[in-house]
CSV table of C-alpha atoms in Angstrom, one decimal:
chain,number,residue,atom,x,y,z
A,20,GLY,CA,11.4,24.9,-29.2
A,21,GLU,CA,12.2,24.8,-32.7
A,22,ASN,CA,10.7,22.8,-34.9
A,23,VAL,CA,12.2,22.4,-38.4
A,24,GLU,CA,10.3,21.0,-42.1
A,25,GLN,CA,12.0,20.2,-45.1
A,26,HIS,CA,10.5,18.9,-47.8
A,27,PRO,CA,10.1,17.8,-50.8
A,28,SER,CA,11.0,13.8,-48.5
A,29,THR,CA,12.2,12.1,-52.0
A,30,LEU,CA,13.3,13.7,-55.2
A,31,SER,CA,14.6,12.5,-58.8
A,32,VAL,CA,16.3,14.6,-60.4
A,33,GLN,CA,18.8,13.5,-63.9
A,34,GLU,CA,22.3,13.7,-63.6
A,35,GLY,CA,23.1,16.8,-64.9
A,36,ASP,CA,20.5,18.9,-63.2
A,37,SER,CA,19.4,20.6,-60.1
A,38,ALA,CA,18.2,20.5,-57.1
A,39,VAL,CA,16.7,22.0,-54.7
A,40,ILE,CA,15.6,21.4,-50.8
A,41,LYS,CA,13.7,23.5,-48.8
A,42,CYS,CA,13.3,23.9,-45.4
A,43,THR,CA,11.2,26.1,-43.1
A,44,TYR,CA,12.5,27.2,-39.1
A,45,SER,CA,9.7,28.1,-36.6
A,46,ASP,CA,12.5,29.9,-34.2
A,47,SER,CA,13.1,33.5,-35.1
A,48,ALA,CA,16.2,33.7,-32.5
A,49,SER,CA,17.8,31.2,-34.3
A,50,ASN,CA,20.7,31.7,-35.6
A,51,TYR,CA,22.6,28.6,-37.6
A,52,PHE,CA,21.4,26.3,-39.7
A,53,PRO,CA,24.1,23.4,-40.2
A,54,TRP,CA,22.6,21.3,-44.5
A,55,TYR,CA,24.7,17.3,-43.9
A,56,LYS,CA,24.6,14.4,-46.4
A,57,GLN,CA,24.6,11.0,-45.5
A,58,GLU,CA,25.4,8.6,-47.4
A,59,LEU,CA,25.1,4.4,-46.6
A,60,GLY,CA,26.3,3.5,-44.1
A,61,LYS,CA,28.2,6.5,-42.4
A,62,GLY,CA,27.3,8.7,-39.9
A,63,PRO,CA,25.9,12.6,-41.0
A,64,GLN,CA,28.6,14.4,-42.8
A,65,LEU,CA,28.6,18.7,-42.8
A,66,ILE,CA,28.2,19.9,-46.2
A,67,ILE,CA,27.5,23.3,-46.1
A,68,ASP,CA,26.3,25.9,-43.1
A,69,ILE,CA,24.9,29.7,-43.1
A,70,ARG,CA,24.3,31.7,-40.3
A,71,SER,CA,21.8,34.5,-39.7
A,72,ASN,CA,24.2,37.5,-40.9
A,73,VAL,CA,24.0,35.9,-44.3
A,74,GLY,CA,21.6,35.5,-47.0
A,75,GLU,CA,23.6,33.2,-49.1
A,76,LYS,CA,26.7,31.3,-48.9
A,77,LYS,CA,27.8,29.0,-52.2
A,78,ASP,CA,30.8,26.1,-52.5
A,79,GLN,CA,31.8,25.4,-55.8
A,80,ARG,CA,28.8,22.9,-57.2
A,81,ILE,CA,26.6,24.1,-53.6
A,82,ALA,CA,25.0,26.6,-52.0
A,83,VAL,CA,22.6,27.1,-49.5
A,84,THR,CA,19.9,31.0,-49.2
A,85,LEU,CA,18.1,32.2,-45.7
A,86,ASN,CA,15.1,34.5,-46.1
A,87,LYS,CA,15.4,35.0,-42.5
A,88,THR,CA,11.9,36.8,-42.8
A,89,ALA,CA,9.8,34.0,-44.0
A,90,LYS,CA,11.7,31.9,-41.6
A,91,HIS,CA,13.2,29.3,-44.8
A,92,PHE,CA,16.2,28.2,-46.1
A,93,SER,CA,17.4,25.5,-49.0
A,94,LEU,CA,20.0,23.7,-49.9
A,95,HIS,CA,20.8,24.4,-54.4
A,96,ILE,CA,22.8,21.4,-55.9
A,97,THR,CA,23.4,22.4,-59.4
A,98,GLU,CA,25.2,19.6,-62.2
A,99,THR,CA,24.6,16.3,-60.2
A,100,GLN,CA,26.3,13.9,-60.1
A,101,PRO,CA,25.8,10.0,-59.0
A,102,GLU,CA,27.5,10.8,-56.3
A,103,ASP,CA,25.3,13.0,-54.4
A,104,SER,CA,23.0,10.7,-54.0
A,105,ALA,CA,22.5,10.2,-50.4
A,106,VAL,CA,20.0,11.6,-47.8
A,107,TYR,CA,20.2,15.6,-47.2
A,108,PHE,CA,19.1,16.6,-44.1
A,109,CYS,CA,19.0,20.4,-42.8
A,110,ALA,CA,19.2,21.4,-39.3
A,111,ALA,CA,18.1,24.8,-37.5
A,112,ARG,CA,21.0,25.7,-33.7
A,113,ASP,CA,18.0,25.8,-30.9
A,114,SER,CA,18.2,28.8,-29.5
A,115,SER,CA,18.9,28.1,-26.0
A,116,ASN,CA,22.6,28.1,-26.7
A,117,THR,CA,23.8,24.1,-25.9
A,118,GLY,CA,24.6,23.3,-29.2
A,119,LYS,CA,21.9,21.0,-29.9
A,120,LEU,CA,20.6,20.7,-33.6
A,121,ILE,CA,17.6,20.7,-34.5
A,122,PHE,CA,16.3,18.3,-37.9
A,123,GLY,CA,14.3,18.6,-41.0
A,124,GLN,CA,12.9,15.4,-41.7
A,125,GLY,CA,15.2,14.5,-44.8
A,126,THR,CA,15.6,13.9,-48.2
A,127,THR,CA,16.7,11.3,-50.3
A,128,LEU,CA,18.4,12.4,-53.3
A,129,GLN,CA,18.4,10.3,-56.4
A,130,VAL,CA,20.6,10.8,-59.1
A,131,LYS,CA,20.0,9.5,-62.0
A,132,PRO,CA,22.4,8.9,-64.4
B,18,GLU,CA,42.9,12.5,-37.9
B,19,ALA,CA,40.4,9.9,-36.1
B,20,GLY,CA,36.4,10.9,-36.4
B,21,VAL,CA,34.3,9.7,-33.4
B,22,THR,CA,33.5,6.4,-33.7
B,23,GLN,CA,31.4,4.3,-32.4
B,24,PHE,CA,30.4,0.7,-30.7
B,25,PRO,CA,29.0,-1.4,-32.2
B,26,SER,CA,27.6,-1.0,-35.8
B,27,HIS,CA,24.9,-3.0,-35.3
B,28,SER,CA,23.0,-4.3,-32.7
B,29,VAL,CA,19.7,-7.4,-31.9
B,30,ILE,CA,18.8,-7.7,-28.7
B,31,GLU,CA,15.3,-9.6,-27.2
B,32,LYS,CA,12.7,-6.4,-25.6
B,33,GLY,CA,14.1,-6.6,-21.6
B,34,GLN,CA,17.5,-7.6,-22.8
B,35,THR,CA,20.1,-4.3,-21.5
B,36,VAL,CA,22.0,-2.6,-24.8
B,37,THR,CA,25.0,-0.4,-23.9
B,38,LEU,CA,25.9,1.4,-26.2
B,39,ARG,CA,29.5,3.7,-27.3
B,40,CYS,CA,31.2,6.5,-28.9
B,41,ASP,CA,34.1,7.6,-28.0
B,42,PRO,CA,34.4,11.9,-29.3
B,43,ILE,CA,37.1,13.1,-32.0
B,44,SER,CA,40.4,14.3,-29.0
B,45,GLY,CA,39.9,17.6,-27.8
B,46,HIS,CA,36.2,18.0,-27.9
B,47,ASP,CA,34.8,18.7,-24.6
B,48,ASN,CA,31.6,18.4,-26.5
B,49,LEU,CA,28.9,15.8,-26.9
B,50,TYR,CA,25.7,14.8,-28.0
B,51,TRP,CA,23.3,12.1,-29.3
B,52,TYR,CA,21.2,11.6,-31.1
B,53,ARG,CA,18.3,8.9,-32.3
B,54,ARG,CA,17.1,8.4,-35.8
B,55,VAL,CA,14.4,6.0,-35.6
B,56,MET,CA,11.8,4.5,-38.8
B,57,GLY,CA,13.2,7.3,-41.5
B,58,LYS,CA,12.4,10.2,-39.3
B,59,GLU,CA,14.5,13.4,-38.0
B,60,ILE,CA,16.9,12.8,-36.3
B,61,LYS,CA,16.6,13.6,-33.2
B,62,PHE,CA,18.5,15.4,-30.3
B,63,LEU,CA,19.1,12.6,-27.2
B,64,LEU,CA,21.5,14.7,-25.1
B,65,HIS,CA,24.4,16.7,-24.6
B,66,PHE,CA,27.4,16.8,-22.0
B,67,VAL,CA,30.2,18.9,-21.8
B,68,LYS,CA,33.3,17.3,-20.5
B,69,GLU,CA,31.5,14.8,-17.8
B,70,SER,CA,28.6,17.4,-16.9
B,71,LYS,CA,25.6,17.2,-18.6
B,72,GLN,CA,24.9,20.2,-20.0
B,73,ASP,CA,21.6,18.9,-21.9
B,74,GLU,CA,19.5,15.5,-21.3
B,75,SER,CA,15.6,17.1,-22.3
B,76,GLY,CA,15.2,14.9,-25.3
B,77,MET,CA,16.2,11.3,-23.9
B,78,PRO,CA,12.6,9.4,-24.3
B,79,ASN,CA,12.7,7.8,-20.2
B,80,ASN,CA,14.7,6.7,-17.2
B,81,ARG,CA,15.2,3.5,-19.9
B,82,PHE,CA,17.6,5.1,-21.1
B,83,LEU,CA,21.5,6.5,-18.9
B,84,ALA,CA,24.0,7.8,-20.2
B,85,GLU,CA,27.2,8.8,-18.6
B,86,ARG,CA,30.9,9.8,-19.5
B,87,THR,CA,33.2,8.8,-16.7
B,88,GLY,CA,36.3,11.9,-17.1
B,89,GLY,CA,34.7,13.2,-20.5
B,90,THR,CA,36.1,11.5,-22.4
B,91,TYR,CA,33.9,8.4,-24.6
B,92,SER,CA,30.6,8.0,-23.4
B,93,THR,CA,27.9,5.4,-23.2
B,94,LEU,CA,24.4,5.0,-24.1
B,95,LYS,CA,22.9,2.2,-21.6
B,96,VAL,CA,19.0,0.7,-22.9
B,97,GLN,CA,17.7,-1.4,-20.0
B,98,PRO,CA,14.9,-3.0,-20.1
B,99,ALA,CA,15.4,-2.1,-24.3
B,100,GLU,CA,11.7,-2.4,-25.6
B,101,LEU,CA,10.5,-2.5,-29.6
B,102,GLU,CA,9.9,1.5,-29.7
B,103,ASP,CA,14.0,2.3,-28.8
B,104,SER,CA,14.9,0.7,-32.2
B,105,GLY,CA,16.7,3.3,-34.6
B,106,VAL,CA,19.2,4.4,-35.6
B,107,TYR,CA,21.1,6.0,-33.1
B,108,PHE,CA,24.0,9.3,-32.9
B,109,CYS,CA,26.9,10.4,-31.3
B,110,ALA,CA,29.0,14.1,-32.2
B,111,SER,CA,31.2,16.0,-30.7
B,112,SER,CA,32.6,19.1,-31.5
B,113,GLN,CA,35.5,22.0,-29.8
B,114,GLY,CA,32.6,24.3,-28.8
B,115,GLN,CA,28.9,24.5,-28.7
B,116,GLY,CA,28.3,27.2,-31.9
B,117,ASN,CA,31.5,24.6,-33.7
B,118,GLU,CA,30.9,21.9,-36.4
B,119,GLN,CA,29.6,18.8,-35.5
B,120,PHE,CA,31.1,16.2,-36.1
B,121,PHE,CA,28.9,13.0,-35.8
B,122,GLY,CA,29.7,9.3,-35.8
B,123,PRO,CA,28.3,6.3,-38.2
B,124,GLY,CA,26.1,5.6,-35.4
B,125,THR,CA,25.0,2.3,-33.8
B,126,ARG,CA,21.6,0.0,-35.7
B,127,LEU,CA,19.7,-1.2,-32.8
B,128,THR,CA,17.3,-3.7,-33.7
B,129,VAL,CA,15.0,-4.2,-30.6
B,130,LEU,CA,12.8,-7.3,-31.7
C-alpha cells in the first residue's frame, strides 16, 4: 500500500522568510496530493492540492510542486506570516479509488515575528 | 453551510470503559471517513462509508472498534472496551464524491487512563 514520508518534523523561520516542506510517496499509481493545515483546536483544512497531470500549482503565497518520476512533492510558503504557524500535513490519495488519504507525519511550522 | 461536526470534543475514560464518538457530515455528502492521529504521529485512515455502507474498513485496529452510519447521515464510532493505546484524536471527514475534497471536522480528543 501507499506510504508517505514528510520532512522536516519541525520548522522554524523568521517572518518574511520562505518555508519548504517535502514529502515522498511510494505508490506510483497515486494521482492526487493534497496539503492540509491544522491550527490549534481545529481540524485539518485543505490549503492546496495537485493532481498528477500537473507539475506545479500556485495560490498566492503558497505553491506545490510535484515530481512524478522521483515520487516527491513539496509545499512552498513565501513571505511567511505569524498566522502561517500551524501543523502542515501532506497526503496522497490511495490508488484503490476508495478516496482514502494516506498522510505524512506532519510538520510543525513556527513563524517568528 | 455548516461544516463537519464532531461530538464530544474531548472524552476522558478509564481503561475498559466504552466510548461512542459521533460525526455529522456536511449535508449531502455521501462519503464519510474516520481517521485517527495517535501521539503526534501521522493521521491514519480507519474506515470509509458510502451512504450507509462500509466501503473500506481496512484501517480499523481490531474488533473493539465498531462504526455505524444508519440511514446514511451521521456516523458513530464505538470503542469497547477502551485500551490505553486507543488514546488520540479521532477525525471525521466527508466528501461529495470519492474524488472530491475531504472536509474535516474538529476532531474528538480521546484519553484513556
